[in-house]
PDB file of C-alpha atoms in Angstrom:
ATOM      1  CA  UNK A   1       0.000   0.000   0.000  1.00 43.00           C
ATOM      2  CA  UNK A   2       1.710   3.150  -1.073  1.00 51.00           C
ATOM      3  CA  UNK A   3       1.346   6.698  -2.240  1.00 57.00           C
ATOM      4  CA  UNK A   4       0.302   9.948  -0.614  1.00 62.00           C
ATOM      5  CA  UNK A   5       2.436   9.220   2.440  1.00 60.00           C
ATOM      6  CA  UNK A   6       0.537   5.987   3.118  1.00 58.00           C
ATOM      7  CA  UNK A   7       3.288   3.462   2.478  1.00 57.00           C
ATOM      8  CA  UNK A   8       2.819   0.240   4.446  1.00 59.00           C
ATOM      9  CA  UNK A   9       4.682  -3.010   4.740  1.00 57.00           C
ATOM     10  CA  UNK A  10       3.304  -6.505   4.867  1.00 62.00           C
ATOM     11  CA  UNK A  11       3.289  -8.011   8.363  1.00 58.00           C
ATOM     12  CA  UNK A  12       2.674 -11.450   6.946  1.00 62.00           C
ATOM     13  CA  UNK A  13       1.970 -12.672   3.481  1.00 64.00           C
ATOM     14  CA  UNK A  14       0.637 -15.619   1.633  1.00 65.00           C
ATOM     15  CA  UNK A  15       3.011 -17.595  -0.544  1.00 79.00           C
ATOM     16  CA  UNK A  16       3.963 -15.899  -3.823  1.00 83.00           C
ATOM     17  CA  UNK A  17       3.275 -18.006  -6.924  1.00 90.00           C
ATOM     18  CA  UNK A  18       2.554 -17.832 -10.644  1.00 92.00           C
ATOM     19  CA  UNK A  19      -0.805 -19.190 -11.767  1.00 91.00           C
ATOM     20  CA  UNK A  20      -1.755 -19.301 -15.451  1.00 86.00           C
ATOM     21  CA  UNK A  21       1.012 -16.789 -16.148  1.00 90.00           C
ATOM     22  CA  UNK A  22      -0.198 -14.369 -13.458  1.00 93.00           C
ATOM     23  CA  UNK A  23       2.086 -13.420 -10.563  1.00 92.00           C
ATOM     24  CA  UNK A  24      -0.052 -13.632  -7.436  1.00 91.00           C
ATOM     25  CA  UNK A  25      -0.364 -14.499  -3.765  1.00 88.00           C
ATOM     26  CA  UNK A  26      -1.693 -17.960  -2.895  1.00 90.00           C
ATOM     27  CA  UNK A  27      -4.290 -17.063  -0.264  1.00 89.00           C
ATOM     28  CA  UNK A  28      -5.650 -20.590   0.097  1.00 88.00           C
ATOM     29  CA  UNK A  29      -4.043 -21.015   3.537  1.00 86.00           C
ATOM     30  CA  UNK A  30      -2.799 -17.553   4.577  1.00 82.00           C
ATOM     31  CA  UNK A  31      -3.723 -13.930   3.953  1.00 82.00           C
ATOM     32  CA  UNK A  32      -1.800 -10.770   3.110  1.00 77.00           C
ATOM     33  CA  UNK A  33      -1.667  -8.518   6.182  1.00 75.00           C
ATOM     34  CA  UNK A  34      -0.736  -4.835   6.271  1.00 67.00           C
ATOM     35  CA  UNK A  35       1.720  -4.177   9.110  1.00 53.00           C
ATOM     36  CA  UNK A  36       0.233  -1.058  10.627  1.00 55.00           C
ATOM     37  CA  UNK A  37      -3.061   0.666  10.895  1.00 53.00           C
ATOM     38  CA  UNK A  38      -3.355   2.401   7.576  1.00 59.00           C
ATOM     39  CA  UNK A  39      -5.344   5.355   6.391  1.00 62.00           C
ATOM     40  CA  UNK A  40      -8.898   5.192   7.632  1.00 68.00           C
ATOM     41  CA  UNK A  41     -11.197   5.019   4.662  1.00 68.00           C
ATOM     42  CA  UNK A  42     -13.572   7.970   4.863  1.00 73.00           C
ATOM     43  CA  UNK A  43     -17.309   7.633   5.423  1.00 75.00           C
ATOM     44  CA  UNK A  44     -17.675  10.065   2.514  1.00 82.00           C
ATOM     45  CA  UNK A  45     -16.472   7.370   0.116  1.00 87.00           C
ATOM     46  CA  UNK A  46     -14.009   4.569  -0.580  1.00 87.00           C
ATOM     47  CA  UNK A  47     -13.233   1.967  -3.252  1.00 91.00           C
ATOM     48  CA  UNK A  48     -11.485  -1.411  -2.941  1.00 91.00           C
ATOM     49  CA  UNK A  49     -10.409  -3.219  -6.114  1.00 95.00           C
ATOM     50  CA  UNK A  50      -8.747  -6.630  -6.392  1.00 95.00           C
ATOM     51  CA  UNK A  51      -7.948  -8.943  -9.247  1.00 97.00           C
ATOM     52  CA  UNK A  52      -8.526 -12.300  -7.607  1.00 97.00           C
ATOM     53  CA  UNK A  53      -9.347 -15.920  -8.315  1.00 97.00           C
ATOM     54  CA  UNK A  54     -11.942 -17.229  -5.837  1.00 97.00           C
ATOM     55  CA  UNK A  55     -11.687 -20.822  -4.652  1.00 96.00           C
ATOM     56  CA  UNK A  56     -14.770 -22.936  -5.328  1.00 96.00           C
ATOM     57  CA  UNK A  57     -15.216 -24.527  -1.889  1.00 95.00           C
ATOM     58  CA  UNK A  58     -18.188 -23.189   0.082  1.00 95.00           C
ATOM     59  CA  UNK A  59     -17.085 -24.939   3.303  1.00 94.00           C
ATOM     60  CA  UNK A  60     -15.924 -21.644   4.898  1.00 94.00           C
ATOM     61  CA  UNK A  61     -16.426 -17.921   4.535  1.00 96.00           C
ATOM     62  CA  UNK A  62     -14.293 -16.600   1.657  1.00 96.00           C
ATOM     63  CA  UNK A  63     -13.027 -13.172   2.701  1.00 93.00           C
ATOM     64  CA  UNK A  64     -11.436 -10.991   0.030  1.00 93.00           C
ATOM     65  CA  UNK A  65     -11.021  -7.918   2.274  1.00 89.00           C
ATOM     66  CA  UNK A  66     -11.172  -7.722   6.065  1.00 87.00           C
ATOM     67  CA  UNK A  67     -10.733  -4.346   7.744  1.00 81.00           C
ATOM     68  CA  UNK A  68     -10.065  -3.512  11.347  1.00 74.00           C
ATOM     69  CA  UNK A  69     -11.694  -2.931  13.725  1.00 69.00           C
ATOM     70  CA  UNK A  70     -14.759  -4.773  12.565  1.00 74.00           C
ATOM     71  CA  UNK A  71     -15.858  -5.255   8.964  1.00 85.00           C
ATOM     72  CA  UNK A  72     -15.524  -7.510   5.927  1.00 86.00           C
ATOM     73  CA  UNK A  73     -16.254  -5.267   2.908  1.00 89.00           C
ATOM     74  CA  UNK A  74     -16.221  -8.183   0.420  1.00 93.00           C
ATOM     75  CA  UNK A  75     -16.823 -11.784   1.359  1.00 94.00           C
ATOM     76  CA  UNK A  76     -18.762 -14.836   0.250  1.00 97.00           C
ATOM     77  CA  UNK A  77     -21.154 -16.389   2.775  1.00 97.00           C
ATOM     78  CA  UNK A  78     -20.228 -19.787   4.178  1.00 96.00           C
ATOM     79  CA  UNK A  79     -22.148 -22.716   2.700  1.00 96.00           C
ATOM     80  CA  UNK A  80     -23.292 -20.597  -0.267  1.00 97.00           C
ATOM     81  CA  UNK A  81     -22.012 -18.465  -3.132  1.00 98.00           C
ATOM     82  CA  UNK A  82     -23.745 -15.290  -1.861  1.00 98.00           C
ATOM     83  CA  UNK A  83     -21.713 -12.080  -2.217  1.00 98.00           C
ATOM     84  CA  UNK A  84     -21.990  -9.514   0.538  1.00 96.00           C
ATOM     85  CA  UNK A  85     -20.365  -7.821   3.515  1.00 93.00           C
ATOM     86  CA  UNK A  86     -20.159  -8.756   7.190  1.00 92.00           C
ATOM     87  CA  UNK A  87     -20.401  -6.402  10.155  1.00 88.00           C
ATOM     88  CA  UNK A  88     -18.727  -7.958  13.208  1.00 85.00           C
ATOM     89  CA  UNK A  89     -20.213  -5.357  15.566  1.00 85.00           C
ATOM     90  CA  UNK A  90     -23.753  -6.366  14.554  1.00 87.00           C
ATOM     91  CA  UNK A  91     -22.664 -10.010  14.067  1.00 90.00           C
ATOM     92  CA  UNK A  92     -24.541  -9.974  10.754  1.00 92.00           C
ATOM     93  CA  UNK A  93     -24.036 -10.837   7.089  1.00 94.00           C
ATOM     94  CA  UNK A  94     -25.613  -8.441   4.571  1.00 95.00           C
ATOM     95  CA  UNK A  95     -26.242 -10.061   1.217  1.00 96.00           C
ATOM     96  CA  UNK A  96     -25.838  -8.246  -2.089  1.00 96.00           C
ATOM     97  CA  UNK A  97     -28.248 -10.852  -3.526  1.00 96.00           C
ATOM     98  CA  UNK A  98     -25.754 -12.052  -6.112  1.00 98.00           C
ATOM     99  CA  UNK A  99     -24.502 -15.591  -6.733  1.00 98.00           C
ATOM    100  CA  UNK A 100     -20.776 -15.674  -7.563  1.00 98.00           C
ATOM    101  CA  UNK A 101     -20.486 -19.380  -8.459  1.00 97.00           C
ATOM    102  CA  UNK A 102     -19.608 -18.478 -12.082  1.00 97.00           C
ATOM    103  CA  UNK A 103     -16.415 -16.801 -10.776  1.00 97.00           C
ATOM    104  CA  UNK A 104     -14.932 -19.838  -9.003  1.00 97.00           C
ATOM    105  CA  UNK A 105     -11.411 -20.659 -10.185  1.00 96.00           C
ATOM    106  CA  UNK A 106     -11.270 -17.850 -12.779  1.00 96.00           C
ATOM    107  CA  UNK A 107      -9.596 -14.442 -12.614  1.00 97.00           C
ATOM    108  CA  UNK A 108     -12.027 -11.576 -12.040  1.00 98.00           C
ATOM    109  CA  UNK A 109     -11.947  -7.934 -11.024  1.00 98.00           C
ATOM    110  CA  UNK A 110     -13.778  -7.592  -7.666  1.00 98.00           C
ATOM    111  CA  UNK A 111     -14.780  -4.066  -6.587  1.00 98.00           C
ATOM    112  CA  UNK A 112     -16.698  -2.546  -3.718  1.00 95.00           C
ATOM    113  CA  UNK A 113     -17.465   1.154  -3.333  1.00 94.00           C
ATOM    114  CA  UNK A 114     -19.077   2.616  -0.258  1.00 90.00           C
ATOM    115  CA  UNK A 115     -19.924   5.501   1.966  1.00 87.00           C
ATOM    116  CA  UNK A 116     -22.054   6.002   5.081  1.00 83.00           C
ATOM    117  CA  UNK A 117     -25.205   5.033   3.117  1.00 88.00           C
ATOM    118  CA  UNK A 118     -24.014   1.552   2.054  1.00 89.00           C
ATOM    119  CA  UNK A 119     -21.928  -0.386  -0.436  1.00 93.00           C
ATOM    120  CA  UNK A 120     -22.113  -1.276  -4.127  1.00 96.00           C
ATOM    121  CA  UNK A 121     -20.429  -4.370  -5.586  1.00 97.00           C
ATOM    122  CA  UNK A 122     -18.999  -4.816  -9.092  1.00 98.00           C
ATOM    123  CA  UNK A 123     -17.471  -7.815 -10.838  1.00 98.00           C
ATOM    124  CA  UNK A 124     -15.603  -7.391 -14.121  1.00 98.00           C
ATOM    125  CA  UNK A 125     -16.813  -3.827 -14.543  1.00 97.00           C
ATOM    126  CA  UNK A 126     -20.512  -4.587 -14.006  1.00 98.00           C
ATOM    127  CA  UNK A 127     -22.611  -3.645 -10.972  1.00 98.00           C
ATOM    128  CA  UNK A 128     -23.888  -6.853  -9.359  1.00 98.00           C
ATOM    129  CA  UNK A 129     -25.479  -5.788  -6.066  1.00 97.00           C
ATOM    130  CA  UNK A 130     -25.778  -3.391  -3.156  1.00 96.00           C
ATOM    131  CA  UNK A 131     -26.278  -3.320   0.593  1.00 94.00           C
ATOM    132  CA  UNK A 132     -27.967  -0.287   2.117  1.00 89.00           C
ATOM    133  CA  UNK A 133     -27.178   1.194   5.499  1.00 77.00           C
ATOM    134  CA  UNK A 134     -24.116  -1.021   6.002  1.00 75.00           C
ATOM    135  CA  UNK A 135     -20.559  -0.030   5.193  1.00 72.00           C
ATOM    136  CA  UNK A 136     -16.917  -0.744   5.929  1.00 69.00           C
ATOM    137  CA  UNK A 137     -16.179   3.000   5.859  1.00 64.00           C
ATOM    138  CA  UNK A 138     -14.165   4.313   8.759  1.00 63.00           C
ATOM    139  CA  UNK A 139     -11.873   1.294   8.946  1.00 66.00           C
ATOM    140  CA  UNK A 140      -8.154   0.850   8.354  1.00 64.00           C
ATOM    141  CA  UNK A 141      -5.615  -2.016   8.637  1.00 67.00           C
ATOM    142  CA  UNK A 142      -6.360  -4.676   6.035  1.00 74.00           C
ATOM    143  CA  UNK A 143      -6.264  -8.396   5.660  1.00 80.00           C
ATOM    144  CA  UNK A 144      -6.462  -9.366   2.002  1.00 82.00           C
ATOM    145  CA  UNK A 145      -7.397 -12.844   0.796  1.00 84.00           C
ATOM    146  CA  UNK A 146      -8.529 -14.081   4.201  1.00 83.00           C
ATOM    147  CA  UNK A 147      -7.998 -13.434   7.895  1.00 82.00           C
ATOM    148  CA  UNK A 148      -4.476 -14.681   8.542  1.00 75.00           C
ATOM    149  CA  UNK A 149      -5.042 -18.442   8.156  1.00 80.00           C
ATOM    150  CA  UNK A 150      -8.859 -18.590   8.054  1.00 87.00           C
ATOM    151  CA  UNK A 151     -11.656 -17.594   5.650  1.00 91.00           C
ATOM    152  CA  UNK A 152      -9.259 -17.842   2.718  1.00 92.00           C
ATOM    153  CA  UNK A 153     -10.380 -16.516  -0.670  1.00 94.00           C
ATOM    154  CA  UNK A 154      -8.085 -18.188  -3.213  1.00 94.00           C
ATOM    155  CA  UNK A 155      -5.501 -16.197  -5.191  1.00 94.00           C
ATOM    156  CA  UNK A 156      -4.966 -12.420  -5.206  1.00 93.00           C
ATOM    157  CA  UNK A 157      -2.893 -10.710  -7.892  1.00 94.00           C
ATOM    158  CA  UNK A 158      -3.248  -7.035  -7.003  1.00 90.00           C
ATOM    159  CA  UNK A 159      -5.272  -4.625  -4.907  1.00 87.00           C
ATOM    160  CA  UNK A 160      -6.058  -0.941  -5.101  1.00 87.00           C
ATOM    161  CA  UNK A 161      -7.558   1.109  -2.254  1.00 84.00           C
ATOM    162  CA  UNK A 162      -9.020   4.547  -2.903  1.00 87.00           C
ATOM    163  CA  UNK A 163     -10.197   7.168  -0.430  1.00 84.00           C
ATOM    164  CA  UNK A 164     -13.015   8.114  -2.776  1.00 89.00           C
ATOM    165  CA  UNK A 165     -15.896   6.352  -4.511  1.00 93.00           C
ATOM    166  CA  UNK A 166     -14.893   5.634  -8.083  1.00 96.00           C
ATOM    167  CA  UNK A 167     -17.533   5.982 -10.778  1.00 97.00           C
ATOM    168  CA  UNK A 168     -18.652   3.065 -12.927  1.00 97.00           C
ATOM    169  CA  UNK A 169     -16.660   4.599 -15.786  1.00 98.00           C
ATOM    170  CA  UNK A 170     -13.480   4.676 -13.664  1.00 97.00           C
ATOM    171  CA  UNK A 171     -14.038   1.070 -12.510  1.00 98.00           C
ATOM    172  CA  UNK A 172     -14.529  -0.045 -16.106  1.00 98.00           C
ATOM    173  CA  UNK A 173     -11.436   1.871 -17.216  1.00 97.00           C
ATOM    174  CA  UNK A 174      -9.415  -0.133 -14.683  1.00 96.00           C
ATOM    175  CA  UNK A 175     -11.101  -3.376 -15.774  1.00 97.00           C
ATOM    176  CA  UNK A 176     -10.502  -2.877 -19.509  1.00 97.00           C
ATOM    177  CA  UNK A 177      -6.942  -1.732 -18.863  1.00 95.00           C
ATOM    178  CA  UNK A 178      -6.007  -4.933 -16.991  1.00 95.00           C
ATOM    179  CA  UNK A 179      -8.323  -7.719 -18.200  1.00 95.00           C
ATOM    180  CA  UNK A 180      -5.922  -8.923 -20.915  1.00 94.00           C
ATOM    181  CA  UNK A 181      -3.240  -9.562 -18.301  1.00 93.00           C
ATOM    182  CA  UNK A 182      -5.646 -12.002 -16.595  1.00 94.00           C
ATOM    183  CA  UNK A 183      -6.898 -13.743 -19.720  1.00 90.00           C
ATOM    184  CA  UNK A 184     -10.413 -12.339 -19.354  1.00 89.00           C
TER     185      UNK A 184
END
């Protein structure tokens, strides 16, 4: 995580590998953890983007992003393929009402934007769902691809964190700019 005076180091990291020609982190048994509490994402707007390859097993939660102190901005519900977010304070999963089974074991661009009113989810440049009244805004310190050794997502190639809500056009610009690298 770098730029604008927000450089951070990894406290722990999943194993580096190359999968289908893509350099990535194998987050099937460990996550990528930022070393220090990072910039708090503002309640006025944030965007998380990751190019990731979700594992197909529904046996556990699959967490793409986990923030501290208490939220999971993007995760897949255990026992299902339901996309959503989890609020640890409320001990509740909020579904985006979207089934992600088509994205198991393939590279995809996963995006969530949010502010104090809720979150919107995008996959491969297309809006796929929302949750209202729930948000991961106001959090910092990230786990990417799981929570240390639990709730593992699969493989993560890159991540981008913004302190503003990107527009659909900006999300699609990122998607079209990188999709060839991932064979999409």
